[in-house]
Coordinates of C-alpha atoms and ligand atoms in Angstrom, one line a residue:
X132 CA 101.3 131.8 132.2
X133 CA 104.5 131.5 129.9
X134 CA 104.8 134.1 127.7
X135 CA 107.5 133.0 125.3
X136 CA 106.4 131.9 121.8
X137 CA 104.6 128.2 121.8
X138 CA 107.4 125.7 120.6
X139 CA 107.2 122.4 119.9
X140 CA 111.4 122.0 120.6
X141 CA 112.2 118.9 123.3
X142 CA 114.5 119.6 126.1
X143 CA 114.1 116.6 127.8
X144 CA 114.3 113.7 125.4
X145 CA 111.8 111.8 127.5
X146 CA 109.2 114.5 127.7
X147 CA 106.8 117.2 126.2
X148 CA 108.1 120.9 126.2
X149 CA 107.4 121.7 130.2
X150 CA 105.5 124.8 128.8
X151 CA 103.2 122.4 126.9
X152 CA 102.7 120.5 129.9
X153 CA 101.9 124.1 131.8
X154 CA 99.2 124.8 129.5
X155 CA 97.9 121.2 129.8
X156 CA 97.1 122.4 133.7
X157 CA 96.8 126.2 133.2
X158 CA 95.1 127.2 130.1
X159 CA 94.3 123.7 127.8
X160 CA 93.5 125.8 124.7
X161 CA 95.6 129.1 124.7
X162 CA 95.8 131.8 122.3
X163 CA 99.6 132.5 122.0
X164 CA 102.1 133.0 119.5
X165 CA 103.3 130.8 117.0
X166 CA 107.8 130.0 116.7
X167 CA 107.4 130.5 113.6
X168 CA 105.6 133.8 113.4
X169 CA 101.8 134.5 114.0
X170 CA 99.4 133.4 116.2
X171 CA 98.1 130.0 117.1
X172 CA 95.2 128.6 119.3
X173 CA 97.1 126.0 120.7
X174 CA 95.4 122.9 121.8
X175 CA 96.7 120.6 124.5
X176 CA 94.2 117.9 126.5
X177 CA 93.9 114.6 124.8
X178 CA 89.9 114.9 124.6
X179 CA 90.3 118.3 122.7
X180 CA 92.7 117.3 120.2
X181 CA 90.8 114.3 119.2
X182 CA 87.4 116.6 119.1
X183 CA 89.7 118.6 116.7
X184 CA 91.1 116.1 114.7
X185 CA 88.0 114.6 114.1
X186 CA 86.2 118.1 113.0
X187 CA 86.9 118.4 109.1
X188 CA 85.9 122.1 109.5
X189 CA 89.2 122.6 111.3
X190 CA 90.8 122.6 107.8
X191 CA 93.9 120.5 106.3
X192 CA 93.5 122.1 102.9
X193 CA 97.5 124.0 102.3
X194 CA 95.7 125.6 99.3
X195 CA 93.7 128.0 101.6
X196 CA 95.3 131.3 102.4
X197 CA 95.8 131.2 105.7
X198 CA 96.5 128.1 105.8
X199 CA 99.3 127.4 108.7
X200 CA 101.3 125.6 105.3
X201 CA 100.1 127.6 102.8
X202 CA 103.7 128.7 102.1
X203 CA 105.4 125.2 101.9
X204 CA 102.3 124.1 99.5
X205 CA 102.5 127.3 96.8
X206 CA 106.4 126.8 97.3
X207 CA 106.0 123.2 95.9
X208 CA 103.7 124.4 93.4
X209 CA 102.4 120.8 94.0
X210 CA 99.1 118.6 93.3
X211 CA 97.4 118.8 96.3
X212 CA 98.2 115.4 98.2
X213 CA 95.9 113.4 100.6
X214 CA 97.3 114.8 103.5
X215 CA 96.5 118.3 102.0
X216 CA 92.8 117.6 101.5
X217 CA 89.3 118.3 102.8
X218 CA 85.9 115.9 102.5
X219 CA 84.4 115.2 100.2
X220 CA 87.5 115.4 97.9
X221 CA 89.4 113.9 100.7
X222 CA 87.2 110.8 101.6
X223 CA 87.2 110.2 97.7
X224 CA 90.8 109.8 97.3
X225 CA 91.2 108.2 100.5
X226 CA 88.7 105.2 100.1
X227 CA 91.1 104.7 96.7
X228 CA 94.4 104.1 98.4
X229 CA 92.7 102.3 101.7
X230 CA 92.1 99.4 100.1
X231 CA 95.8 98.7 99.9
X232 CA 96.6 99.3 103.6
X233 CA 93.9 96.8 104.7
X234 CA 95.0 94.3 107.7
X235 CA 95.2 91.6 105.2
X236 CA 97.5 93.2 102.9
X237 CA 99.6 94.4 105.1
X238 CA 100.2 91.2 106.8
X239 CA 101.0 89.5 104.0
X240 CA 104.0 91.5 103.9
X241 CA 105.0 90.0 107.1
X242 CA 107.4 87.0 105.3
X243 CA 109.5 89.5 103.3
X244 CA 109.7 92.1 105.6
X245 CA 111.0 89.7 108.0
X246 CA 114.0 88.9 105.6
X247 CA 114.7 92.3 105.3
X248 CA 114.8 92.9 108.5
X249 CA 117.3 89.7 108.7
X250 CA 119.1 90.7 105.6
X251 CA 119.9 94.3 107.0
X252 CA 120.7 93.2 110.7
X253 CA 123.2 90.2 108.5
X254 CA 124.9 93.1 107.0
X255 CA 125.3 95.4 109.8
X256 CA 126.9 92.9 111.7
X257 CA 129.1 91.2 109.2
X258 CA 132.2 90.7 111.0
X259 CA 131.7 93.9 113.2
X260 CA 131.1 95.0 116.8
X261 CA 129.9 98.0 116.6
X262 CA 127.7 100.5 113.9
X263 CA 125.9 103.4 113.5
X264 CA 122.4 101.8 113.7
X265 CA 120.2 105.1 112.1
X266 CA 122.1 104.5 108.8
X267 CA 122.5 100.4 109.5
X268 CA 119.1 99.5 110.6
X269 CA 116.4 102.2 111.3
X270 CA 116.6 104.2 107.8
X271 CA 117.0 101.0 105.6
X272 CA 114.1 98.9 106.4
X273 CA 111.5 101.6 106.5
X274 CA 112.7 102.8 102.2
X275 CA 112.5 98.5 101.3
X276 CA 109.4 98.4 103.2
X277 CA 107.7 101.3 100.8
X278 CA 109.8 99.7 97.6
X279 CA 107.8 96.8 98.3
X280 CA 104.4 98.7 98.6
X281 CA 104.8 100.2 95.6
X282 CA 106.1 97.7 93.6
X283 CA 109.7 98.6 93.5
X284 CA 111.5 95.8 91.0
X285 CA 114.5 94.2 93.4
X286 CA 117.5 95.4 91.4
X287 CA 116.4 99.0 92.1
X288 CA 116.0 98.8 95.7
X289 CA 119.5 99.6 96.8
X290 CA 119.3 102.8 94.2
X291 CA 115.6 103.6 96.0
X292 CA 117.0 103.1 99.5
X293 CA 120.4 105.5 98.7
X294 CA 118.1 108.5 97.3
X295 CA 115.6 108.1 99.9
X296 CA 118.0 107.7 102.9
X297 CA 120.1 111.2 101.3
X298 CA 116.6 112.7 101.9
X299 CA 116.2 111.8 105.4
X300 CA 119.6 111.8 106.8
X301 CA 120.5 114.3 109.4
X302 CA 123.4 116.2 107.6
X303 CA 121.8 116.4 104.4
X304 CA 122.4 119.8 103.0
X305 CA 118.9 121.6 101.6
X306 CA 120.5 120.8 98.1
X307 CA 121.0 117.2 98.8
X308 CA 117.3 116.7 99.9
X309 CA 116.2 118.8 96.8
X310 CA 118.9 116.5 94.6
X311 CA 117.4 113.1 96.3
X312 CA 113.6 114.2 95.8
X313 CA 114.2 115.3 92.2
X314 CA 116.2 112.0 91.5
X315 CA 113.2 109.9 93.1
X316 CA 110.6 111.6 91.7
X317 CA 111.8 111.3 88.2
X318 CA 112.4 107.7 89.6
X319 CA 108.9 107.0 90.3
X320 CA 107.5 108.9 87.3
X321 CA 109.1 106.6 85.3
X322 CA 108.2 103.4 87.1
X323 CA 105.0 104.6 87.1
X324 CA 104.9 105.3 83.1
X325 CA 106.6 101.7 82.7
X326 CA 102.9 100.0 84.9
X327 CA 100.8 102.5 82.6
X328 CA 102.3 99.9 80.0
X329 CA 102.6 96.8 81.2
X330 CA 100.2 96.8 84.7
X331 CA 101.4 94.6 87.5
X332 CA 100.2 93.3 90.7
X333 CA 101.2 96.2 92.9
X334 CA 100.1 99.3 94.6
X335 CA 100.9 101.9 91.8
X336 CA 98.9 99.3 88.6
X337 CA 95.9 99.2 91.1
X338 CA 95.6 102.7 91.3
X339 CA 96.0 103.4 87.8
X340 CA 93.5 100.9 87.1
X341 CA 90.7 102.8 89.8
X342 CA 90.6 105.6 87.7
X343 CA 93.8 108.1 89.2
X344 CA 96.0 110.0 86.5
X345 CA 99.8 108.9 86.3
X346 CA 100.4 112.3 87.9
X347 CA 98.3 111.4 91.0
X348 CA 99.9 108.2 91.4
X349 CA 103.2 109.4 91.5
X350 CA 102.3 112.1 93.9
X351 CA 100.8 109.1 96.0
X352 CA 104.0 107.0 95.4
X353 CA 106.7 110.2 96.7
X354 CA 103.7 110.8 99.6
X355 CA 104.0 107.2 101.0
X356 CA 107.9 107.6 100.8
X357 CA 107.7 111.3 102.5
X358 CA 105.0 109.8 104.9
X359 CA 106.7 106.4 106.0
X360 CA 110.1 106.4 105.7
X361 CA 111.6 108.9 107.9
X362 CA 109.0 108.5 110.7
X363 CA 109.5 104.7 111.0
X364 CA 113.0 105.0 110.8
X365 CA 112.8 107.4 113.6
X366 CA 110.2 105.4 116.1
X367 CA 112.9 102.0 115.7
X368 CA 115.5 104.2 117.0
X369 CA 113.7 106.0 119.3
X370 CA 112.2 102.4 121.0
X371 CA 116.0 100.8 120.8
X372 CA 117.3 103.6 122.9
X373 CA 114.9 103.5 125.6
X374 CA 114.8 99.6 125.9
X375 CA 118.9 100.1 126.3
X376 CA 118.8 103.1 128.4
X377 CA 116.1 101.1 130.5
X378 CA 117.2 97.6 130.9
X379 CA 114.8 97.0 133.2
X380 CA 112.4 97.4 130.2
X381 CA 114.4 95.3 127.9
X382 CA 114.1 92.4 130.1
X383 CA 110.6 93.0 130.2
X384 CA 110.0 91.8 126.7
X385 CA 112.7 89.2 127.3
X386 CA 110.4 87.4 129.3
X387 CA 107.4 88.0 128.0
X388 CA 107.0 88.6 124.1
X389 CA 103.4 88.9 124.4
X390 CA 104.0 92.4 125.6
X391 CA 106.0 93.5 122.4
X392 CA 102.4 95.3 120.6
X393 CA 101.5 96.8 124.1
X394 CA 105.2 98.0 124.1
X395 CA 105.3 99.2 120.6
X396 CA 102.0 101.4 121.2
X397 CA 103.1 102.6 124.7
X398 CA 106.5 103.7 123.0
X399 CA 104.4 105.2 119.9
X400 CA 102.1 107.4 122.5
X401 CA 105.4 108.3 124.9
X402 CA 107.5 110.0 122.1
X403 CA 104.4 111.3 119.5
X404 CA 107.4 112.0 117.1
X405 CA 105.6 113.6 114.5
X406 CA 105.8 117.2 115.2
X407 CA 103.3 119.5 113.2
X408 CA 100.7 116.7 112.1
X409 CA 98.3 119.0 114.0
X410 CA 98.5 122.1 112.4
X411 CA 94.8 123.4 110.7
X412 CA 92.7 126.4 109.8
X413 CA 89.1 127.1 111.4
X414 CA 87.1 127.0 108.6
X415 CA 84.1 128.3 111.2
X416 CA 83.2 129.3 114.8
X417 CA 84.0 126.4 116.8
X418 CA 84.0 126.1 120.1
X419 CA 86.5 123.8 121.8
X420 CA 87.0 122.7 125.4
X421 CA 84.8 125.8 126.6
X422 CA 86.9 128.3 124.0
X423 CA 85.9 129.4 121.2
X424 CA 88.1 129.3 118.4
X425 CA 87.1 132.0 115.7
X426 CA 87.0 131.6 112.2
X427 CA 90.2 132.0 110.5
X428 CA 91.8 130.9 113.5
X429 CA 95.1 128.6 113.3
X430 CA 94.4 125.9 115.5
X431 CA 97.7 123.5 116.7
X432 CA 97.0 120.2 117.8
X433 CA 99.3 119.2 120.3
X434 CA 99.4 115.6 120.3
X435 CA 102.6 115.3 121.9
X436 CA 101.6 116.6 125.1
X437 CA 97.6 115.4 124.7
X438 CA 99.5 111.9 124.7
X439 CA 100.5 112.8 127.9
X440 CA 97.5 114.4 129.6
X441 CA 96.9 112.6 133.0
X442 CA 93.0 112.4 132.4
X443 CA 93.8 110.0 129.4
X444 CA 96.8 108.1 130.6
X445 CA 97.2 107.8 134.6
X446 CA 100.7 108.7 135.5
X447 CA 101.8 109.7 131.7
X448 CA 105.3 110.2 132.0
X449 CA 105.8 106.7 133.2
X450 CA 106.6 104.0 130.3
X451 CA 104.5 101.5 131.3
X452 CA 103.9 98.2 128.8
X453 CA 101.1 97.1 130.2
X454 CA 99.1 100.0 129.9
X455 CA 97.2 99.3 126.7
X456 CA 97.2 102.9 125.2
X457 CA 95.4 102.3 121.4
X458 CA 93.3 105.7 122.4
X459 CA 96.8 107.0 121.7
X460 CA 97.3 110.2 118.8
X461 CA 100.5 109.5 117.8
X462 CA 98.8 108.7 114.4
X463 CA 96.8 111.8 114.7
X464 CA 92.8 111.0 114.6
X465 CA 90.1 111.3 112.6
X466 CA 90.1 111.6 108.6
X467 CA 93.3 112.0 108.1
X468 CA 94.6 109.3 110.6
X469 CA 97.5 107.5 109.3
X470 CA 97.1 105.7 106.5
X471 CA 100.4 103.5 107.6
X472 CA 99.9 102.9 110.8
X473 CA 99.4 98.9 110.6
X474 CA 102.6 98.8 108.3
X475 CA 104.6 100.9 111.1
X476 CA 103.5 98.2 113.4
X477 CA 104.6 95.4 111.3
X478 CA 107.5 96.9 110.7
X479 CA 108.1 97.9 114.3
X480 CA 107.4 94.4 115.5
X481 CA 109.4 92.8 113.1
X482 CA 112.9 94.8 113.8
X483 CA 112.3 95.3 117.8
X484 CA 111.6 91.4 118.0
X485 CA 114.5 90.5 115.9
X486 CA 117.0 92.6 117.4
X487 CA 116.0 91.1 121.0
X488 CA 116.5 87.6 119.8
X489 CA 119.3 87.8 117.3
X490 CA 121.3 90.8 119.4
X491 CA 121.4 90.0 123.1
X492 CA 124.1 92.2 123.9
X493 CA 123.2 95.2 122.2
X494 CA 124.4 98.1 124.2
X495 CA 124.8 101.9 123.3
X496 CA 128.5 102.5 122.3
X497 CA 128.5 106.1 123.9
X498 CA 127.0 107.4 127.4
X499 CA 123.0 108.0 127.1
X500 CA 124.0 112.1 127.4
X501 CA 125.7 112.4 123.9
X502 CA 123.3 111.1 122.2
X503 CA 121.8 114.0 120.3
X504 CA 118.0 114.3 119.6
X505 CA 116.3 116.0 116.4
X506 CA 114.7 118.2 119.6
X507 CA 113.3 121.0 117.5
X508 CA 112.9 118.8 113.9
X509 CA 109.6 118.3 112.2
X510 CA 110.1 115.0 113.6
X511 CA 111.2 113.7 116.9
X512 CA 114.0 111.2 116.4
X513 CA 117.6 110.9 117.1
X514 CA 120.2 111.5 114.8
X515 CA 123.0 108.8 115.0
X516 CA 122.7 106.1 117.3
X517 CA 126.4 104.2 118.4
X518 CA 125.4 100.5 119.2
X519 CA 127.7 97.8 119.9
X520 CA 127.6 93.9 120.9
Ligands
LIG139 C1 105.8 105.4 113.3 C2 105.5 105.8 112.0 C3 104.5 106.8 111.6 C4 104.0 107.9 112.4 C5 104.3 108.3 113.8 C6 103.0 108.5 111.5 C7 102.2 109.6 111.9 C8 101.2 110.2 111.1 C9 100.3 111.2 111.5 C10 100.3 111.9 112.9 C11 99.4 111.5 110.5 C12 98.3 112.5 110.5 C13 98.7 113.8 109.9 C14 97.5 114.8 110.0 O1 96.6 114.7 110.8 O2 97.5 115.8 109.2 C15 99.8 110.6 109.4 C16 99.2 110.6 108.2 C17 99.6 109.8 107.1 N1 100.6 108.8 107.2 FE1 101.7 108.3 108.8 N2 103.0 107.9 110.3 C18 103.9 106.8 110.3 C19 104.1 105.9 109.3 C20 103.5 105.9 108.1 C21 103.8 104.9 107.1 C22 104.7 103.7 107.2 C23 103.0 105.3 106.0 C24 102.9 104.7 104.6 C25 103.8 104.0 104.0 C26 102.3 106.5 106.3 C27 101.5 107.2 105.5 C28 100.6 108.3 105.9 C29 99.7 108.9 105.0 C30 99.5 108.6 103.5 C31 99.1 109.9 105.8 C32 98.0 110.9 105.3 C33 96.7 110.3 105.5 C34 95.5 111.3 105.1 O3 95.8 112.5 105.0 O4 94.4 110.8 104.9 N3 102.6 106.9 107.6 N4 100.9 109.8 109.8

């Protein structure tokens, strides 16, 4: 058995860390030590990271010491988020913000979105061959897509998408992201203070209106943003690089556009780009696929790798359409499952369908082997992606 640190870094930009994969057939939950310092129990079959995700003992609460995250919460000296919270406090705040991601809201998004995904693809090509689709495409349509949610008045959107994109972009300097999260935090607090006046039909009135402070609601309204922007942005690049780099996959949902949701799931459980979503503290004696995992114990997760575990997914390393993989983690599982997920979907469908019909010669403007890949990021992606047509 390997006995360098556990890493979550990507050699191959198609698969798992081959250690992660080792301890998938060697030793499924391993005691080993953590990249970052420490010691993790690191969990990697598909059945066990569910039956961990699902256990609210395994602990997502940053405020506990010993808390895998306990630094990065006390360092933002923050109000504890959604994603930083146990039941019961958890399920209460949760139940509040639900009721905006229902299937109905979300698909009533589906008109405007679809312009915006028109709009954006209009401007990238506007009398032009070739662009830099991370910055063209995948980051904008993700930050107009939350504007929307949370009630974002048009003329701002462009100043929302700017900040927002400074955040996520690849060269941003540690100043620029704290510059960009100031400026959009201040930016939300005061959109927020202007619905505490006059309430509106969106996202941000509603809350205010169930009861949540103005300081909640704009830690839910920089959450969302934190939450949904990068990682969409980073799934539509990921899935147009594989259907170019596979044509044979491309021509797959050429013929049949039925299999675009399959697709979108399959592409979801193949690259499981969020990185960390895993991470807890064992808030008890648990026992877990035959180990037991002591109290205090930090317990990772590994969804990447549990997405690829043969017992769940026959032959996981193959991208295969028709597979219908919902039992997928990519969204992690259990309380804290993604909140987003059916407005990634949307979102996904809308761009990948688009870009099939309106782009039928998109093809990568550099050889597959330069692109580079955010291989050891908190979130798997690729950092500029050359198209042309
Ligand atoms: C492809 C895109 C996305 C991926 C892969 C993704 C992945 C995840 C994962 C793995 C978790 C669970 C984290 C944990 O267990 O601690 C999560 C939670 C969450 N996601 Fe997403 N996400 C995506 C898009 C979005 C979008 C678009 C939004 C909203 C606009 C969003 C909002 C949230 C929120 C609020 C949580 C916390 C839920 C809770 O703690 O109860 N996500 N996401």
């Amino acid at each position: 058995m390997t006995t360098t640190p556990f890493s979550t870094r990507r050699t191959d930009p198609y698969k798992p860390p081959a250690q992660q994969v080792q301890m998938q057939n060697e030793c499924p939950v391993s005691h080993v030590d953590w990249q970052g310092g420490g010691k993790i129990w690191a969990v990697t079959k598909h059945a066990d990271v569910r039956a961990v995700l699902a256990d609210a003992r395994f602990s997502s609460d940053r405020s506990l010491p010993g808390h895998p995250l306990n630094q990065v919460y006390v360092a933002g000296n923050q109000l504890k988020q959604l994603i930083e919270m146990d039941p019961p406090e958890h399920t209460e705040a949760r139940v509040r913000v639900m009721r905006e991601f229902t299937v109905r809201r979300i698909a009533a998004m589906r008109p405007r979105l679809t312009e915006v995904v028109n709009e954006t693809i209009d401007a990238m090509m506007d009398g032009k061959s070739e662009a830099e689709l991370v910055t063209a495409l995948s980051l904008p349509v993700p930050s107009i897509a939350i504007s929307e949610l949370l009630g974002v008045p048009a003329e701002d959107h462009e100043f929302f998408q700017r900040h927002s994109s400074a955040f996520a972009k690849h060269n941003a300097t540690v100043e620029d992201r704290m510059a960009a999260v100031g400026t959009l935090k201040a930016y939300i607090a005061e959109l927020v203070n202007t619905r505490v006046a006059t309430p509106g039909d969106d996202l941000l009135s509603r809350q205010l209106e169930a009861g949540a402070t103005p300081e909640e609601v704009v830690g839910l309204g920089f959450l969302l943003l934190i939450a949904g922007h990068e990682t969409t942005a980073n799934m539509i690049s990921l899935s147009i690089v594989t259907l170019l780099d596979n044509p044979e996959l491309l021509q797959q949902l050429r013929d049949d556009p039925d299999l675009l949701s399959g697709a979108i799931e399959e592409l979801l459980r193949y690259f499981t780009i969020a990185e960390i979503g895993g991470l807890r503290l064992a808030t008890a004696d648990i026992e877990i696929g035959g180990t037991m995992i002591p109290e205090g114990g930090v317990v990772f997760a590994a969804a990447n790798v549990a997405n690829r575990d043969p017992e769940a997914f026959p032959e996981p390393h193959t991208i295969d359409f028709k597979r219908g993989a919902r039992n997928h983690v990519a969204f992690g599982f259990g309380p804290h499952q993604c909140l987003g997920q059916s407005l990634a979907r949307l979102e996904l469908e809308i761009v990948l369908s688009t870009v099939i019909r309106r782009i039928p010669t998109l093809r990568l403007a550099v050889p597959f082997q330069e692109i580079r890949f955010k291989e050891n990021g908190p979130t798997y992606g690729v950092y500029e992606l050359p198209v042309a047509w």
